[in-house]
Amino acid sequence: MKTVLSLELSLINYSVKGLGYGANLLMVRLGCKGEGEVFHSDELVARLRRIALQLRRDVLKMTTKAGSGHPGGSLSAADIITALYFHHLRHDPKNPKWEDRDRFILSKGHSCPVLYAALARCGYFPVEELWRLRKIGSMLQGHPDMLKTPGVEASTGNLGQGLSIGIGMALAARLDGKDYRVYVMLGDGELDEGQVWEAAMAASHFRLNNITAIVDYNGLQLDGFTEDIMSLEPLAEKWRAFGWHTIEIDGHNMRQILDALDMAVMVKGKPTAIIAHTVKGKGVSFMENRVEFHGKALTEEQLRKALEELRWEG
Amino acid sequence: MKTVLSLELSLINYSVKGLGYGANLLMVRLGCKGEGEVFHSDELVARLRRIALQLRRDVLKMTTKAGSGHPGGSLSAADIITALYFHHLRHDPKNPKWEDRDRFILSKGHSCPVLYAALARCGYFPVEELWRLRKIGSMLQGHPDMLKTPGVEASTGNLGQGLSIGIGMALAARLDGKDYRVYVMLGDGELDEGQVWEAAMAASHFRLNNITAIVDYNGLQLDGFTEDIMSLEPLAEKWRAFGWHTIEIDGHNMRQILDALDMAVMVKGKPTAIIAHTVKGKGVSFMENRVEFHGKALTEEQLRKALEELRWEG
Amino acid sequence: MREKAYTRDAYGRTLIELGRIRKEIVVLDADLSTSTRTAWFGREFPDRFFNFGVAEANMMSAAAGLASSGKIPFVSTFAVFATGRAYNQYRTSIAYPNLNVKIVATHSGISVGEDGPTHFCIEDIAIMRALPNTTVLVPADAVETEAAVKASVDHYGPVYIRLSRPKLPVIYEEGYRWRGEKLTFRIGGSVTLREGEDVTLVASGLMVSRALDAAEALAREGIEAAVIDLYSIKPIDRETLTEAARRTGAIVTCEEHNVCGGVGSAVAEVLVETVPVPMEMVGVKDTFAESGSMEDLLTKYGLTSKDIVEAAKRVIKRKS
Amino acid sequence: MREKAYTRDAYGRTLIELGRIRKEIVVLDADLSTSTRTAWFGREFPDRFFNFGVAEANMMSAAAGLASSGKIPFVSTFAVFATGRAYNQYRTSIAYPNLNVKIVATHSGISVGEDGPTHFCIEDIAIMRALPNTTVLVPADAVETEAAVKASVDHYGPVYIRLSRPKLPVIYEEGYRWRGEKLTFRIGGSVTLREGEDVTLVASGLMVSRALDAAEALAREGIEAAVIDLYSIKPIDRETLTEAARRTGAIVTCEEHNVCGGVGSAVAEVLVETVPVPMEMVGVKDTFAESGSMEDLLTKYGLTSKDIVEAAKRVIKRKS
Ligand SMILES: Cc1ncc(C[n+]2csc(CCOP(=O)(O)OP(=O)(O)O)c2C)c(N)n1
Ligand SMILES: Cc1ncc(C[n+]2csc(CCOP(=O)(O)OP(=O)(O)O)c2C)c(N)n1
Ligand SMILES: [Mg+2]
Ligand SMILES: [Mg+2]
């Protein structure tokens, strides 16, 4: 009963967002996959939301400690990263090179603080490492370095390359007859890069259904709003025209995130793009939607205020 | 009466091609522009078709003489290039640097033989130069060189750059309050290049309605059919999703070419893409749709046969 | 201690100053205009400023189109993107037809600091000077930056100007003077900041002030080092370099760049063809380095005045 | 007269041979597989061949993903696209994480001929060697190409191999022998093809056979020239080069590449730090050149054995 209700609520939710996701969900409900697999318990959602809060706190603490870094885009990605590392991905922090692991690539590499927080909280390395972010000799570089940091799958930071790297991994999986999946998170500003569209074209040409692109659509890039700098709309139509099954969700709604990730697994013959509508700086009132926190750490005073806001309220 | 008939025929033609262009044409017919400007006399069409034939002959002669070059994509582009240089473009072969001239950029630079033929036959330089193609000291380089060849607007040959260059020119026109227009011809294989999509995104973001992209959609790239190497469909939807007014035509139907070019002038607030369905090697039976003539000149024997086929039959 | 100032601030200011008199100047950036300071020009001349988003390749070729329509485009982003990310576009759209485009890149070298190796650029001098028709300039401080940017406008053709992220010690006096004397920034030129008979320190960019410090330290040990600010890497001041080699018989090059293909390499090319003398190259020793504070990095990767002093002593020992 | 053979044919054949034993080899091309000869591998192993269309950047980063999944990707296209068109992708996706990707580029230099400057590549050695973790190999003929490709597989890490469009004179005997003696292709190595006391000709790629011709011409005039086939530009054979400089006291470098930043530059970097001797650089003199037949171009742009002979005489005059 409760499940059904939450399901209905989800549907309403999707409809309210008007993102055309409801129909898809209905189709699933009509039998393609069992409910249990697609819809997630309140307990799970609560647990993940709590973890996401922790990651947000980590992000702000580590960047302030480092005196630099990119908190804004880390916070917009926090819920998705949480859903991936603490529920969806098949991985083993004790065995980062496990051959059958799912791969996650943070193509928008500047948001690595939230990736580092997730990896540390998962157990890839001690949490204390987070406080050495960006310091000389640290395993945590300003942008992801696959040689230095356990769990980092690709060296990124020059935007536009992650989806292509993911294609290579997805081709390798197919060649080796392995069923691992590849997830690539991109920024919306990053979508300005033509290489992303080269990759989008190739992934559908190669019929890679083991790769999922997640767009952190927070509406801001470095110099301002994407709408002003380089407008992307109609974004979903772009991905569809490039041959991708495309889902739009609220990227801070844990249930929608989990559902979309599950949905992507079921799509046959083509790759899936999840366009996650997010808020840059999400969770801290004075950071939300503010371009100045793209690449600037909080002051100690700001950090104190932010951490006050980032408290679990159930 | 005759005009109306030909107009109806055109409509039927478009409908038969099923390219959704008819509706557009109807709209025009309903008053946006006078018939005379949009529809072209039989005499004009015949004249242009005759010139296109001449250019085709030139292309084959000059590449065979050079012993190398790219005849296939030159022939697919011949009708469009003819329509541009011998009717549509505002230009002055005696004054190649005239500030108010329209600009044409051959982004698929390897097809320069047909551009060179057009420039020579227009009077930019003596026709005899054509026979020195690709020879040391010649003004006609293997790929377009804006410093060496009068009338060449941009140095191209590394695919993917022409539309971006065109954006620069279109921005300059706007800045200078000039009404010249910019035309860029791209190959279909060339559309694999992400830079084309960067440019597509930017042109619509900048609301450049003084730029027209023409895709020579001949279905072949260097290694084979685009469908096999890197599939592009749904191509029109891609351009539309990137914010372009998009028209599909038969790129060997002179009337459709002329109409589409006129149409593009009328579109407000966004750039226009003309997707021209063409045949690589068009006009020579044994070259049509054959990948091996992408980058190989005909032998003397093949040339003789080809020239026999390329005769004016009205 | 010298005062410090941002070379990119000087760039931003100079752009506005030039923009007022030269209406054909337009400015292009790829979503880094707040960092490169081209946003200042954008605020002053919104019509002549174009932000291309994160699309360096498109921006670079678009600059070609603007230039061939009579504009003087200044193209800016971080060095690693301004060069390597749009290299083929620069090569074919701009350098090959010798178009009048100025590329001013900030955040070169490893002094970028905490952002780490993905954002360093230790190869831009090598890759830009490898192309014909390309002028490569590396100003040493904010004052020289202004001079370089102005000189680039008076030169027809592609120019690459390499700037830094951090504040750099100010070496020159206002109006581009050295010890009171007015200098002229000349493409293909250099400034001899100090005379000396024992060894010549040939430095560029951020390393010039360090070379001056090194020269003073050497002087305290009785070694007289000449110091040249080699702000023009291409074309290169063959005359001054060969003369210095002839006089001092030993050269140390100092650059915040990979020692493969950079300033040291450009100087070596000249000397082996004219006056082959022993050289030592102070620079990044063919490593991507890592994240850290600027000073930590410059120390760990061998770019301090102490490193220059030691190289000078080594090279002097090798004199024949 | 030596026989001639395509280095890219040798590449195509060697790829298939290696593909049979090394199942982890995969091959990527960007719509030039008919020209690069990777299409041959594609016909033999269709599952392990990926054509990315005209999208070099995507191809390059995808190679990184394949490599990090345990594959050994060979990435091929023309040199101007393999290097400059995907430079930032190579830098950050591959060189920085030191991934096991082999880039084999054909159509380098100006011997491309009629296609002209947009398709030449006279800067690839400079730009590839400017990056850490990068091995740069330039085989001199078809036989050495096979050896280079095989050696690249036995070396973990990124390797760039530079090949040509035209047939090149075959220098080595089958099985990589020189005058009967079996050679070993060593990353960081070289082959001394001829001894001589008066001058050393250090050549790479297509220029090796021309250097041999030049040495014979010089011998006829009583000048004994040593000839080194410097097939490994990075790492570079410091020992052999310094030894040659010491013995002959004069060096001529010969490359089908811009003299800014290329082989001459790499050799100069070594010599100024070890045995500074007079050098002359035979190469493309910082120009984009033009379309024409290969021989017309090599003659007009100063890459004949005669040019080497003259350079040798000049440099000998400069010996102290
Ligand atoms: C190729 C490249 N160009 C420029 C940059 C500099 N840069 C870093 S972040 C950023 C803006 C990215 O915006 P977006 O992708 O929307 O990221 P988010 O909003 O999620 O932080 C830019 C331009 C870069 N890292 N890589
Ligand atoms: C950046 C770049 N990569 C590769 C090439 C080599 N190349 C020349 S033509 C061609 C195929 C182009 O196909 P298409 O655009 O469809 O041209 P068309 O069929 O009209 O000749 C390729 C890959 C190139 N010129 N530029
Ligand atoms: Mg964003
Ligand atoms: Mg085609």
mmCIF file of C-alpha atoms and ligand atoms in Angstrom, chain A residues 70-74 76-77 107-111 143 157-161 185-193 216-224 226 232 278 280 293-294, chain C residues 30-32 53-56 77-78 80-81 85 118-119, chain D residues 88, ligand 1:
data_model
loop_
_atom_site.group_PDB
_atom_site.id
_atom_site.type_symbol
_atom_site.label_atom_id
_atom_site.label_comp_id
_atom_site.label_asym_id
_atom_site.label_seq_id
_atom_site.Cartn_x
_atom_site.Cartn_y
_atom_site.Cartn_z
ATOM 1 C CA HIS A 70 34.996 24.167 -6.618
ATOM 2 C CA PRO A 71 32.206 23.852 -4.061
ATOM 3 C CA GLY A 72 29.226 25.006 -6.190
ATOM 4 C CA GLY A 73 29.204 22.198 -8.711
ATOM 5 C CA SER A 74 30.108 19.707 -5.999
ATOM 6 C CA SER A 76 24.734 20.265 -7.185
ATOM 7 C CA ALA A 77 26.157 16.807 -7.860
ATOM 8 C CA SER A 107 33.848 14.363 -16.543
ATOM 9 C CA LYS A 108 33.250 17.711 -14.838
ATOM 10 C CA GLY A 109 36.436 17.023 -12.937
ATOM 11 C CA HIS A 110 36.511 20.302 -11.041
ATOM 12 C CA SER A 111 33.709 18.931 -8.849
ATOM 13 C CA HIS A 143 41.354 17.693 -10.396
ATOM 14 C CA GLY A 157 39.536 18.386 -15.401
ATOM 15 C CA ASN A 158 39.849 19.445 -18.998
ATOM 16 C CA LEU A 159 36.146 19.464 -19.768
ATOM 17 C CA GLY A 160 34.563 17.431 -22.516
ATOM 18 C CA GLN A 161 36.633 14.261 -22.378
ATOM 19 C CA MET A 185 28.648 12.831 -15.120
ATOM 20 C CA LEU A 186 28.869 15.987 -17.207
ATOM 21 C CA GLY A 187 28.332 19.640 -16.409
ATOM 22 C CA ASP A 188 25.872 21.695 -18.393
ATOM 23 C CA GLY A 189 28.543 24.219 -19.302
ATOM 24 C CA GLU A 190 30.661 21.265 -20.317
ATOM 25 C CA LEU A 191 28.096 20.421 -22.983
ATOM 26 C CA ASP A 192 29.389 23.415 -24.949
ATOM 27 C CA GLU A 193 32.371 21.234 -25.850
ATOM 28 C CA ASP A 216 24.275 18.078 -13.833
ATOM 29 C CA TYR A 217 21.977 20.737 -15.257
ATOM 30 C CA ASN A 218 22.525 23.443 -12.664
ATOM 31 C CA GLY A 219 22.112 26.311 -15.113
ATOM 32 C CA LEU A 220 25.434 27.915 -14.299
ATOM 33 C CA GLN A 221 28.859 27.751 -15.821
ATOM 34 C CA LEU A 222 32.003 29.646 -14.849
ATOM 35 C CA ASP A 223 31.128 33.052 -16.270
ATOM 36 C CA GLY A 224 27.394 33.086 -15.543
ATOM 37 C CA THR A 226 24.266 28.942 -19.253
ATOM 38 C CA LEU A 232 21.499 24.718 -24.348
ATOM 39 C CA THR A 278 19.899 20.729 -10.105
ATOM 40 C CA LYS A 280 24.412 24.946 -8.017
ATOM 41 C CA PHE A 293 30.859 29.913 -5.607
ATOM 42 C CA HIS A 294 31.753 28.021 -8.747
ATOM 43 C CA ALA C 30 35.690 30.616 -23.564
ATOM 44 C CA ASP C 31 33.894 30.824 -20.224
ATOM 45 C CA LEU C 32 36.950 32.009 -18.339
ATOM 46 C CA GLY C 53 31.192 29.127 -23.658
ATOM 47 C CA VAL C 54 33.417 26.137 -23.042
ATOM 48 C CA ALA C 55 34.228 25.711 -26.739
ATOM 49 C CA GLU C 56 37.796 26.685 -27.449
ATOM 50 C CA THR C 77 41.519 31.440 -21.962
ATOM 51 C CA PHE C 78 43.935 29.412 -19.822
ATOM 52 C CA VAL C 80 46.441 24.729 -21.659
ATOM 53 C CA PHE C 81 43.179 25.397 -23.500
ATOM 54 C CA ARG C 85 42.804 22.444 -26.959
ATOM 55 C CA THR C 118 45.381 19.359 -15.694
ATOM 56 C CA HIS C 119 45.461 23.131 -15.476
ATOM 57 C CA ASN D 88 44.612 18.309 -25.240
HETATM 58 C C1 LIG E 1 38.335 22.374 -21.716
HETATM 59 C C2 LIG E 1 38.117 23.259 -20.542
HETATM 60 N N1 LIG E 1 37.879 24.560 -20.730
HETATM 61 C C3 LIG E 1 37.715 25.380 -19.686
HETATM 62 C C4 LIG E 1 37.780 24.912 -18.395
HETATM 63 C C5 LIG E 1 37.646 25.857 -17.210
HETATM 64 N N2 LIG E 1 36.403 25.587 -16.474
HETATM 65 C C6 LIG E 1 36.391 24.879 -15.342
HETATM 66 S S1 LIG E 1 34.850 24.639 -14.744
HETATM 67 C C7 LIG E 1 34.159 25.551 -15.999
HETATM 68 C C8 LIG E 1 32.689 25.764 -16.075
HETATM 69 C C9 LIG E 1 31.988 24.454 -16.154
HETATM 70 O O1 LIG E 1 30.625 24.623 -16.033
HETATM 71 P P1 LIG E 1 29.734 23.345 -15.776
HETATM 72 O O2 LIG E 1 30.160 22.268 -16.719
HETATM 73 O O3 LIG E 1 28.321 23.769 -15.854
HETATM 74 O O4 LIG E 1 30.149 22.872 -14.327
HETATM 75 P P2 LIG E 1 29.359 23.009 -12.938
HETATM 76 O O5 LIG E 1 28.329 24.078 -13.095
HETATM 77 O O6 LIG E 1 28.723 21.692 -12.709
HETATM 78 O O7 LIG E 1 30.391 23.328 -11.927
HETATM 79 C C10 LIG E 1 35.150 26.000 -16.858
HETATM 80 C C11 LIG E 1 34.903 26.789 -18.077
HETATM 81 C C12 LIG E 1 38.050 23.541 -18.237
HETATM 82 N N3 LIG E 1 38.171 22.983 -17.026
HETATM 83 N N4 LIG E 1 38.196 22.740 -19.312
#
